[in-house]
Tab-separated table of N, CA, C and O and ligand atoms in Angstrom:
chain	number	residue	atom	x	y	z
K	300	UNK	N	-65.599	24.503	-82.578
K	300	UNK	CA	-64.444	24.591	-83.508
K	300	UNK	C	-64.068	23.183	-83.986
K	300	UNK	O	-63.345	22.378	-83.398
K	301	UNK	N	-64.546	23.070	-84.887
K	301	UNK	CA	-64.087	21.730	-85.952
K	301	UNK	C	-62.623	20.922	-85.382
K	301	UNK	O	-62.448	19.851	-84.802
K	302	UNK	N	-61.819	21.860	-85.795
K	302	UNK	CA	-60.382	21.567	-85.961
K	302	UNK	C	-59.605	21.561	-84.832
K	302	UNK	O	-58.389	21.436	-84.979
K	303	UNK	N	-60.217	21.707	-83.389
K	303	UNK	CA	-59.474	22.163	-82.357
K	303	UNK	C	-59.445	20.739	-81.452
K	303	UNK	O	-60.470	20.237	-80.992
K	304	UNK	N	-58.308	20.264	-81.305
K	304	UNK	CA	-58.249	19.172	-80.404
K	304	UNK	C	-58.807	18.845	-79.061
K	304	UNK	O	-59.111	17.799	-78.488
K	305	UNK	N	-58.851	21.102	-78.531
K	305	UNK	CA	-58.909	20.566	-77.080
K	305	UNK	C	-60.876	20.524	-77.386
K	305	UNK	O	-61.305	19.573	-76.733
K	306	UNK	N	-61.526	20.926	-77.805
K	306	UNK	CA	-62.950	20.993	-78.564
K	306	UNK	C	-63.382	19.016	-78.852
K	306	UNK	O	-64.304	18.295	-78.472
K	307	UNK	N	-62.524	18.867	-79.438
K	307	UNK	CA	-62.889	17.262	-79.910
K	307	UNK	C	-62.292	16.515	-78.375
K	307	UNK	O	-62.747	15.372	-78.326
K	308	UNK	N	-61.548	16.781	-77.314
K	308	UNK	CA	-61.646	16.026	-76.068
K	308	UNK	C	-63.258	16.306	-75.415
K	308	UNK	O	-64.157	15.557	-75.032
K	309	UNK	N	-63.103	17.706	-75.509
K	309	UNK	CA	-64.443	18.205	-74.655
K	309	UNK	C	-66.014	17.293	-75.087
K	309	UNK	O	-66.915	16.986	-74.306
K	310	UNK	N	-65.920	16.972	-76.849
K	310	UNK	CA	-67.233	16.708	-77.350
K	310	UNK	C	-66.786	15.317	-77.326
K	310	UNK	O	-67.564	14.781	-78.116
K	311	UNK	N	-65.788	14.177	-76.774
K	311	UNK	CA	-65.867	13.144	-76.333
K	311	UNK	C	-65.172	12.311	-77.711
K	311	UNK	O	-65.104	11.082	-77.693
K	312	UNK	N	-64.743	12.996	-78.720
K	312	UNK	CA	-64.288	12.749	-80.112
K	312	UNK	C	-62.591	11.911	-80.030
K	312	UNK	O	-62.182	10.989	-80.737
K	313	UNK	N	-61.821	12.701	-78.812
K	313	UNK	CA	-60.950	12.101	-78.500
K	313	UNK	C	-60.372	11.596	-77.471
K	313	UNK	O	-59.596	12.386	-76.935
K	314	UNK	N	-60.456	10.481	-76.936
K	314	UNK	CA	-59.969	10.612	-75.635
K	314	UNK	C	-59.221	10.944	-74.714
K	314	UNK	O	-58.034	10.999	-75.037
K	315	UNK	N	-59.511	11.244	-73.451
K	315	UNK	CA	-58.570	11.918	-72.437
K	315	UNK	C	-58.858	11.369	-71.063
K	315	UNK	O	-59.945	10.830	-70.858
K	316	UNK	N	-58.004	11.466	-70.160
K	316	UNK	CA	-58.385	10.999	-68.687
K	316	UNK	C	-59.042	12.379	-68.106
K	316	UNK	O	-58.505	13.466	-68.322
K	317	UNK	N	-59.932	12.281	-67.548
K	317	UNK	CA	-60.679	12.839	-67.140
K	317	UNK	C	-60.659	12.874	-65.405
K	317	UNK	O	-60.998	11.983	-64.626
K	318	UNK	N	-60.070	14.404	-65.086
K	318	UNK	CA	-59.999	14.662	-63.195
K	318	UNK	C	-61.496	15.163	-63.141
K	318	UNK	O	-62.302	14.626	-62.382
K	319	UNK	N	-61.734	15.884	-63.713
K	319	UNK	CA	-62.585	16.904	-63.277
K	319	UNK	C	-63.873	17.661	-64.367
K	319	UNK	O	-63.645	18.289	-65.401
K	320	UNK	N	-64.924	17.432	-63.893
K	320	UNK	CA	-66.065	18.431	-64.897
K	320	UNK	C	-67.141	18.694	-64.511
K	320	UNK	O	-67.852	17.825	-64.006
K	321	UNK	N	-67.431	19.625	-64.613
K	321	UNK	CA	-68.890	20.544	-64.849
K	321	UNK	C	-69.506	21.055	-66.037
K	321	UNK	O	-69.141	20.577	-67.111
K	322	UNK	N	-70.420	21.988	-66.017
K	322	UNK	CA	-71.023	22.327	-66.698
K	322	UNK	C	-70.185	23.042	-67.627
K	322	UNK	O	-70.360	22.754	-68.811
K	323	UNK	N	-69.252	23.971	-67.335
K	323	UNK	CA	-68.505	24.815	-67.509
K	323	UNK	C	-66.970	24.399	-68.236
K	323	UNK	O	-66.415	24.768	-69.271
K	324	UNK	N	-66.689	23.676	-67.409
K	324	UNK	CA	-65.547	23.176	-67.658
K	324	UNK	C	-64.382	21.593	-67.332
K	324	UNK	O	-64.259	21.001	-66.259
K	325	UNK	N	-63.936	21.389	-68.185
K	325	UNK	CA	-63.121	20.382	-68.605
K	325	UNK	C	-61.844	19.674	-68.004
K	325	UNK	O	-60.948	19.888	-68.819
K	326	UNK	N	-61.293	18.848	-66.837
K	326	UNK	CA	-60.240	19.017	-66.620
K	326	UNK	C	-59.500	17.559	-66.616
K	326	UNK	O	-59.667	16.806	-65.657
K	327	UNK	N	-58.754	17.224	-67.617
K	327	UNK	CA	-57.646	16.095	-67.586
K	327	UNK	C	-56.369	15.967	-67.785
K	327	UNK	O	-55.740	16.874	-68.329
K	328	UNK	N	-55.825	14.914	-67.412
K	328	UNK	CA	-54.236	15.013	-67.365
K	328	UNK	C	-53.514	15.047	-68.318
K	328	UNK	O	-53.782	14.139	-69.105
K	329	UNK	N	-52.334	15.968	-68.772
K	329	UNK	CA	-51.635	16.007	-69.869
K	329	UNK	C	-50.501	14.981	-70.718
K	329	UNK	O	-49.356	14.590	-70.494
K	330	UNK	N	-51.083	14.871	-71.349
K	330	UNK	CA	-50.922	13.430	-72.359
K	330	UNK	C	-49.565	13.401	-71.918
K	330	UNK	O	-49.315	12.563	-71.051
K	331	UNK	N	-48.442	14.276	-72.399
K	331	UNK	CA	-46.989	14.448	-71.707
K	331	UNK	C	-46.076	15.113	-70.660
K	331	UNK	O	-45.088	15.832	-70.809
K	332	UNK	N	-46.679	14.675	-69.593
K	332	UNK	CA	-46.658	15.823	-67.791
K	332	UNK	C	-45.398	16.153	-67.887
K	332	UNK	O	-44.517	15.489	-68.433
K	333	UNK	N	-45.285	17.224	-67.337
K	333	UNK	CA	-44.081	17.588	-66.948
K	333	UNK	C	-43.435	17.739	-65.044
K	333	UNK	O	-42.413	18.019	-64.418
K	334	UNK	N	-45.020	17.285	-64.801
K	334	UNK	CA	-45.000	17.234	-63.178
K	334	UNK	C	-45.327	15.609	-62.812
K	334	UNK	O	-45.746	14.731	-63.566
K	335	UNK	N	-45.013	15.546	-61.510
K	335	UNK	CA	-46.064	14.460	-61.189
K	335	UNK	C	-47.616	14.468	-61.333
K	335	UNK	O	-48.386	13.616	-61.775
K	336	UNK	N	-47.836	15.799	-60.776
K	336	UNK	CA	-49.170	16.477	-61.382
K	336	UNK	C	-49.394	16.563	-62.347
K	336	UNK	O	-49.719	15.392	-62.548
K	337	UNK	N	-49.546	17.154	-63.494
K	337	UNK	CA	-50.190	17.648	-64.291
K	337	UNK	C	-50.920	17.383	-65.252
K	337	UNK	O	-50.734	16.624	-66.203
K	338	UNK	N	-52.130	18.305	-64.875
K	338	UNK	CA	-53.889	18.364	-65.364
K	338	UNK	C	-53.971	19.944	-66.136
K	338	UNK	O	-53.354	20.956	-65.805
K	339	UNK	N	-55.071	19.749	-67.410
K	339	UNK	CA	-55.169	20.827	-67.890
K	339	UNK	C	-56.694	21.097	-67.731
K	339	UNK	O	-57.640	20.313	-67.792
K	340	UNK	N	-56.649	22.517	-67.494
K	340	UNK	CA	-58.216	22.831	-67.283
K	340	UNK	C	-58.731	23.718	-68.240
K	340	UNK	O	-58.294	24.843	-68.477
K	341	UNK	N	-59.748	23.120	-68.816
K	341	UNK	CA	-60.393	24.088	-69.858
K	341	UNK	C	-61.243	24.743	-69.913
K	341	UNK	O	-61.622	24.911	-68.754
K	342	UNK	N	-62.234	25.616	-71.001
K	342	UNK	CA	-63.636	26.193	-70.613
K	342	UNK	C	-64.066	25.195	-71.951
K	342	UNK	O	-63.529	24.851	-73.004
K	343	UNK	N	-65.107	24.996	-71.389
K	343	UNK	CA	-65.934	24.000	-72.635
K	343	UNK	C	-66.927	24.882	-73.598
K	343	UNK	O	-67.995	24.626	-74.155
K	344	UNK	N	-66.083	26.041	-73.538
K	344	UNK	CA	-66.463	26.491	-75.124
K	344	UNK	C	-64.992	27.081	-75.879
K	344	UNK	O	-63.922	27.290	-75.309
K	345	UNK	N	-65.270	27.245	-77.136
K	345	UNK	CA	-63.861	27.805	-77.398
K	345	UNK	C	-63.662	28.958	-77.337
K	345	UNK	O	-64.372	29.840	-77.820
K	346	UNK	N	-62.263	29.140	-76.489
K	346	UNK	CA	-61.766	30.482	-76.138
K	346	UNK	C	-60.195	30.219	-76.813
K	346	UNK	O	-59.670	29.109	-76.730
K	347	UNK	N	-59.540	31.343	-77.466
K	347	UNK	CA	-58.127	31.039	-78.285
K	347	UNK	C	-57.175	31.034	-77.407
K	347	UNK	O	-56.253	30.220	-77.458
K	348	UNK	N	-57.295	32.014	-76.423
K	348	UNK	CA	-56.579	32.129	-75.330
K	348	UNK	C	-56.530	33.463	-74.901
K	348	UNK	O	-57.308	34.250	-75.441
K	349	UNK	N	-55.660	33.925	-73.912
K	349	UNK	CA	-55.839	34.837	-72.661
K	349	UNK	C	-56.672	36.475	-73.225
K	349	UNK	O	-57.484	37.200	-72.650
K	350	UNK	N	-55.978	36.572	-74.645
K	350	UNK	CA	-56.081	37.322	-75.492
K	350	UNK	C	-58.064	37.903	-75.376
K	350	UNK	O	-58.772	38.903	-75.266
K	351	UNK	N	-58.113	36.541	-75.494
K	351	UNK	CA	-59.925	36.318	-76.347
K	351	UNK	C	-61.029	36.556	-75.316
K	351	UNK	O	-62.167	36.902	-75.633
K	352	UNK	N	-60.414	36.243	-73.432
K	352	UNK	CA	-61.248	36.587	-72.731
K	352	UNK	C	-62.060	38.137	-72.421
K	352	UNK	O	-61.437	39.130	-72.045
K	353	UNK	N	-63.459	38.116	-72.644
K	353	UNK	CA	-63.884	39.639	-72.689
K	353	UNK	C	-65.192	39.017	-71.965
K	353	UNK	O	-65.483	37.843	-71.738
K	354	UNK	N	-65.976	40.395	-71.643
K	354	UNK	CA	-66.940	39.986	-70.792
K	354	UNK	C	-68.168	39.558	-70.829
K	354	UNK	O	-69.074	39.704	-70.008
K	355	UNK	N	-68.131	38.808	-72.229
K	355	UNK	CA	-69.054	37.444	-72.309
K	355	UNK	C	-68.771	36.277	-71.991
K	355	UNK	O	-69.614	35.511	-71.523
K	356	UNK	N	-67.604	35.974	-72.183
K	356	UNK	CA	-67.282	34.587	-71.979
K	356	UNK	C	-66.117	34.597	-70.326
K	356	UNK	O	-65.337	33.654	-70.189
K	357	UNK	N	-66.162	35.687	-69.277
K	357	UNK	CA	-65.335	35.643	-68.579
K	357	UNK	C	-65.991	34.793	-67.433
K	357	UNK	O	-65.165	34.470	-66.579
K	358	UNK	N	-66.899	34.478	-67.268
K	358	UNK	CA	-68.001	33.656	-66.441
K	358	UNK	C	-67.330	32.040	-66.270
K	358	UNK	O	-67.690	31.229	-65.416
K	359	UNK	N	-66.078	31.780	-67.499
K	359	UNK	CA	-65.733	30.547	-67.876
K	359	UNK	C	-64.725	30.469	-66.974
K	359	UNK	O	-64.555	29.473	-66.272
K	360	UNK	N	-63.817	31.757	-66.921
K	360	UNK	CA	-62.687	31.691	-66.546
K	360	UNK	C	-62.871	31.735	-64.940
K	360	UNK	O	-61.896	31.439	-64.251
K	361	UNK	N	-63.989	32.067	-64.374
K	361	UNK	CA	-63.952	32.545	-62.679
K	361	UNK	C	-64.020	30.793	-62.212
K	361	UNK	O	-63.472	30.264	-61.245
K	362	UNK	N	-65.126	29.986	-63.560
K	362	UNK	CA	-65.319	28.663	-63.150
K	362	UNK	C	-64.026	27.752	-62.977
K	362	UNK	O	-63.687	26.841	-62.221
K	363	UNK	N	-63.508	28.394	-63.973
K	363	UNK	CA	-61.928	27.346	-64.596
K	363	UNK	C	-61.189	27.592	-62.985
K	363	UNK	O	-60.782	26.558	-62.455
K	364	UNK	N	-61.019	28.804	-62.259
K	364	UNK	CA	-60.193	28.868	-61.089
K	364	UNK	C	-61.259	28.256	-60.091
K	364	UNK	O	-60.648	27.534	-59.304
K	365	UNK	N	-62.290	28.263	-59.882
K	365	UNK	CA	-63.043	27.926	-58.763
K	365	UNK	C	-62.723	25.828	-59.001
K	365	UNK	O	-62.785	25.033	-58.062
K	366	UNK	N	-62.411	25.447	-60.461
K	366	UNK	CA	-62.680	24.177	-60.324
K	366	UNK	C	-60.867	23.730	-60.571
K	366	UNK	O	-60.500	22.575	-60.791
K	367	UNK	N	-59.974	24.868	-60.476
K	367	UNK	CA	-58.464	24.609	-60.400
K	367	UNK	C	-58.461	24.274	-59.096
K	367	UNK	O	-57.509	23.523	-58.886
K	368	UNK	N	-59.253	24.540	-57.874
K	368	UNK	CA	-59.179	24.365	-56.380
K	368	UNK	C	-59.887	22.746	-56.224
K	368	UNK	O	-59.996	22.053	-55.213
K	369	UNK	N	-60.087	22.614	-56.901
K	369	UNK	CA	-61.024	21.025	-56.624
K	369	UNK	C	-60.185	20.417	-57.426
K	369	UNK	O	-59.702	19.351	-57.043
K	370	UNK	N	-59.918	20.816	-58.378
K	370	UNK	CA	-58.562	19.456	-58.821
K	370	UNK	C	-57.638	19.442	-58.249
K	370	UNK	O	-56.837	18.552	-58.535
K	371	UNK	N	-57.355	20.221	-57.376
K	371	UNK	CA	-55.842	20.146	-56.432
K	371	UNK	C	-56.254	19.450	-55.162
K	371	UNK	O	-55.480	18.722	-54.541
K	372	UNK	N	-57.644	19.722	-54.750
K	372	UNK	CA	-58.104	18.456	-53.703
K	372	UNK	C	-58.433	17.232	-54.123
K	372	UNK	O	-58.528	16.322	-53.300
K	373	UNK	N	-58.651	17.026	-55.418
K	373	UNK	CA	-58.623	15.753	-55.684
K	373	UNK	C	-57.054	14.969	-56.504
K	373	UNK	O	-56.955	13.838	-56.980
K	374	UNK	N	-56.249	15.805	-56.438
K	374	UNK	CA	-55.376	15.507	-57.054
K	374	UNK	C	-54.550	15.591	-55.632
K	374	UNK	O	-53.356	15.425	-55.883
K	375	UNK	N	-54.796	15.810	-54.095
K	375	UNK	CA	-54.179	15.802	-53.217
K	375	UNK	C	-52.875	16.684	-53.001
K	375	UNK	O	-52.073	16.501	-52.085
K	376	UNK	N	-52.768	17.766	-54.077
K	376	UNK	CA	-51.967	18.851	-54.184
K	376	UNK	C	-52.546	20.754	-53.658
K	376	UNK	O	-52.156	21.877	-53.976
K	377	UNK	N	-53.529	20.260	-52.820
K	377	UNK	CA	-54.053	21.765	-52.682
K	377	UNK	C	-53.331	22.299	-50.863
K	377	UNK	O	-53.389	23.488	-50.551
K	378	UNK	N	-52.830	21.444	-50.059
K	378	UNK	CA	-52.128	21.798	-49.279
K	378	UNK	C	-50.696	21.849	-49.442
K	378	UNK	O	-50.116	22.670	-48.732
K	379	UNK	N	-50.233	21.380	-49.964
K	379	UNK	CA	-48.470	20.824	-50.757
K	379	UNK	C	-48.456	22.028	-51.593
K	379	UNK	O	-47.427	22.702	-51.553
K	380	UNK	N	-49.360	22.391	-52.297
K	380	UNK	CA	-49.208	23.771	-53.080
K	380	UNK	C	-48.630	23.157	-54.906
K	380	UNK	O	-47.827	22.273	-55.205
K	381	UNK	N	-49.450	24.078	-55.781
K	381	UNK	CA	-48.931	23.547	-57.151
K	381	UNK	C	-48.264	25.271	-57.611
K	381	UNK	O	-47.775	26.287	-57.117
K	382	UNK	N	-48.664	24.683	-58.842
K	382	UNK	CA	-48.013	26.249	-59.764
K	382	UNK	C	-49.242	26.488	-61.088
K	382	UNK	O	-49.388	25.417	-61.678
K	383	UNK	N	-49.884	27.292	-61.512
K	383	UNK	CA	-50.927	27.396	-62.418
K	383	UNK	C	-49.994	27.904	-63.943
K	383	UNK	O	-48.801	28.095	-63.709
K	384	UNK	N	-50.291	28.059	-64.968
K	384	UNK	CA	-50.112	28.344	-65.944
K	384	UNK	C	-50.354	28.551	-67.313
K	384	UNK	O	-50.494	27.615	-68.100
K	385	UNK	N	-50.415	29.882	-67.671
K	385	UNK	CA	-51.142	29.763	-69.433
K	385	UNK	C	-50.727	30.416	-70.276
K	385	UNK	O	-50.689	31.646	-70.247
K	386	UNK	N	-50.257	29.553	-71.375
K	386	UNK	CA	-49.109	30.015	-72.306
K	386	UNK	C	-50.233	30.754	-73.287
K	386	UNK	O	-51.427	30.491	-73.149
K	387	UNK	N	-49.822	31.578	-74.162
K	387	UNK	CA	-50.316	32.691	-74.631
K	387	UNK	C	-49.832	32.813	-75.767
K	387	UNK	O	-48.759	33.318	-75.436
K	388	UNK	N	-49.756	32.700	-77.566
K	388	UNK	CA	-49.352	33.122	-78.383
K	388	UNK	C	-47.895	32.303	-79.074
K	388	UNK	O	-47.422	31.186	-78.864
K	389	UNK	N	-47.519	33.312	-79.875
K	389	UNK	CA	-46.210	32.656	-80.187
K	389	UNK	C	-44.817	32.451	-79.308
K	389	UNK	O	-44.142	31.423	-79.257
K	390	UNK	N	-44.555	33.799	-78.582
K	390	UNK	CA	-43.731	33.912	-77.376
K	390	UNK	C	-44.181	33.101	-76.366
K	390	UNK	O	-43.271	32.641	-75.676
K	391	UNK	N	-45.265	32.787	-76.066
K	391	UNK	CA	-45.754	32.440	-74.961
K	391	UNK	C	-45.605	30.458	-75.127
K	391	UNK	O	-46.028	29.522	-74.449
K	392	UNK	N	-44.800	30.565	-76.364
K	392	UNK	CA	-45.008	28.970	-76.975
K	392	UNK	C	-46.381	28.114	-76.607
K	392	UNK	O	-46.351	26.970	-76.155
K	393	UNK	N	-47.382	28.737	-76.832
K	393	UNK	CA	-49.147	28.262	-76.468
K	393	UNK	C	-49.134	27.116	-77.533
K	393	UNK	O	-49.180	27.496	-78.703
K	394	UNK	N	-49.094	26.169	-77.372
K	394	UNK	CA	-49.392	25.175	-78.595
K	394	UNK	C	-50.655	24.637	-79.329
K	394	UNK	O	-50.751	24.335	-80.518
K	395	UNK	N	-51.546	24.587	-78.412
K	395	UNK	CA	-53.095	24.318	-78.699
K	395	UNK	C	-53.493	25.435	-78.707
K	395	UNK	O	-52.781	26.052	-77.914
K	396	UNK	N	-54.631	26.454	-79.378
K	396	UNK	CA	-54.901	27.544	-79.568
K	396	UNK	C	-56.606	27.181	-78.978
K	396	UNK	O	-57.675	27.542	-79.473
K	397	UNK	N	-56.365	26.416	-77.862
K	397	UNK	CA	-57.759	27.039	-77.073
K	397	UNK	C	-57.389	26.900	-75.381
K	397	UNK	O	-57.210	25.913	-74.668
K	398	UNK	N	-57.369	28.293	-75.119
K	398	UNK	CA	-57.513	28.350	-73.512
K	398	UNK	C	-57.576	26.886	-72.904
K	398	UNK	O	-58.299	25.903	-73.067
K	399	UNK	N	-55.984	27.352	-71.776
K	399	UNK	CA	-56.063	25.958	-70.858
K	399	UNK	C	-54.943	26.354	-69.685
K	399	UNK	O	-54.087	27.229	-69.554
K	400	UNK	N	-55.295	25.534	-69.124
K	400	UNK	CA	-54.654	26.006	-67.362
K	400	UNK	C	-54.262	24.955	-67.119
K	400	UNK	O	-54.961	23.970	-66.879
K	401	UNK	N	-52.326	25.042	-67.160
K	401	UNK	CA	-51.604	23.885	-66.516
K	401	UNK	C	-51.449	24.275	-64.732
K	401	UNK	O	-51.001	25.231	-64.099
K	402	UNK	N	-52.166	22.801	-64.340
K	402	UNK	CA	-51.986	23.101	-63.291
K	402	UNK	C	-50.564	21.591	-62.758
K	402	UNK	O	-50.629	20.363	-62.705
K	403	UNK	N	-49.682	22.413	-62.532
K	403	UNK	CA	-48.593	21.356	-61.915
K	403	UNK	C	-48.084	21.253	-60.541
K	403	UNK	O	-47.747	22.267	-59.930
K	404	UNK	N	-48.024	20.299	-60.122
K	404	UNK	CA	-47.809	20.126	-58.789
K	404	UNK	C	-46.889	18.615	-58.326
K	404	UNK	O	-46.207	18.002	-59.147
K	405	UNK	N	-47.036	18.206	-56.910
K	405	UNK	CA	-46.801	16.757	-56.895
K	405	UNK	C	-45.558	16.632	-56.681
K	405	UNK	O	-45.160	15.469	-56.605
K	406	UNK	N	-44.317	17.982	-56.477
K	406	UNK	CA	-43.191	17.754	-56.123
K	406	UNK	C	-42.557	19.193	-55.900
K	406	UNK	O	-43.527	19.933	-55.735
K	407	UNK	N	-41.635	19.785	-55.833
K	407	UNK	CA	-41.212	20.877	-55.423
K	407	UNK	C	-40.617	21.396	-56.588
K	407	UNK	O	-39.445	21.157	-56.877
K	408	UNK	N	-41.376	22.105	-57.280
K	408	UNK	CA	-40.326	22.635	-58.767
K	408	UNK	C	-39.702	23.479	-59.061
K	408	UNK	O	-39.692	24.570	-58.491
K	409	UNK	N	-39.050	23.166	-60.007
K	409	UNK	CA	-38.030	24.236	-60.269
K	409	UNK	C	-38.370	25.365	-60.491
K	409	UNK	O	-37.524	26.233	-60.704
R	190	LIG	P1	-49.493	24.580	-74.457
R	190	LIG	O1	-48.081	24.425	-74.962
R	190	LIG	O2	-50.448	24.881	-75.574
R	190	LIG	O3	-49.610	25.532	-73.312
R	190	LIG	O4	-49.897	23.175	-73.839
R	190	LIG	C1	-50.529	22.177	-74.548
R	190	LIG	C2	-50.463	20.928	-73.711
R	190	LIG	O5	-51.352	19.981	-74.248
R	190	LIG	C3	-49.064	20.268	-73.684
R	190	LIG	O6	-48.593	20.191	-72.348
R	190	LIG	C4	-49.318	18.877	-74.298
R	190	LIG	O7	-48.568	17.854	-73.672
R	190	LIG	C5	-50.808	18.695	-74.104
R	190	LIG	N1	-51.432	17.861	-75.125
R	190	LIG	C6	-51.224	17.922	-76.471
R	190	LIG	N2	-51.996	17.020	-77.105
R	190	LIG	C7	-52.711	16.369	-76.134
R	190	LIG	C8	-53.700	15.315	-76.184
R	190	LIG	O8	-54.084	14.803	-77.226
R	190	LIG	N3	-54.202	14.909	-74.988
R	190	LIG	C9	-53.818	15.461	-73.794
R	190	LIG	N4	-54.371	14.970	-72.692
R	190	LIG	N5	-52.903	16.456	-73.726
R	190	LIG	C10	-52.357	16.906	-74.885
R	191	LIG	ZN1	-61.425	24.582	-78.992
């Protein structure tokens, strides 16, 4: 996707700090945290969001949680415990329109 920001981090077009990656998927810290934590995890293909997952591309999403557990050990938040999250649409105030997983942690939240 041309036009998609989180697409131009993934293809190296824009920069980002970088926790975490595989084959599969994408994971760096959010330009404006709202945690001490927070890292967003992506699938490194484009998905619009929660909506769009079907069972071709759900192979992305089992990776995206298997590698949400390794950024919380490397982010030293997987015993302390975080909070996951994925905004969805207009209600859901989703702002980037490609699948992503806030993962926040790093203090006790509200
Ligand atoms: P959403 O509201 O779509 O669920 O979350 C989008 C997130 O992307 C926001 O938390 C926002 O701070 C983050 N974000 C927006 N632009 C950039 C960027 O250029 N780089 C990084 N690392 N994060 C971004
Ligand atoms: Zn994209």
């Amino acid at each position: 996707m041309e036009d998609c920001l989180f697409c131009k981090i993934i293809s190296g077009d824009i920069p980002a700090e970088k926790v975490y990656e595989d084959e599969y998927v994408l994971a760096f810290k959010d330009i404006n945290p709202s945690a001490p934590i927070h890292v967003l995890v992506v699938p490194k293909i484009h998905i619009q969001d929660v909506n769009n997952i079907n069972e071709e591309n759900v192979i992305y999403v089992s990776k995206i949680f298997e590698a949400i557990k390794e950024v919380a050990k490397i982010c030293n938040i997987y015993d302390t415990g975080y909070r996951v999250i994925s905004n969805c649409g207009k209600d859901g105030r989703q702002e980037v329109p490609h699948l992503h997983f806030h993962i926040l942690g790093g203090k006790k939240l509200s």
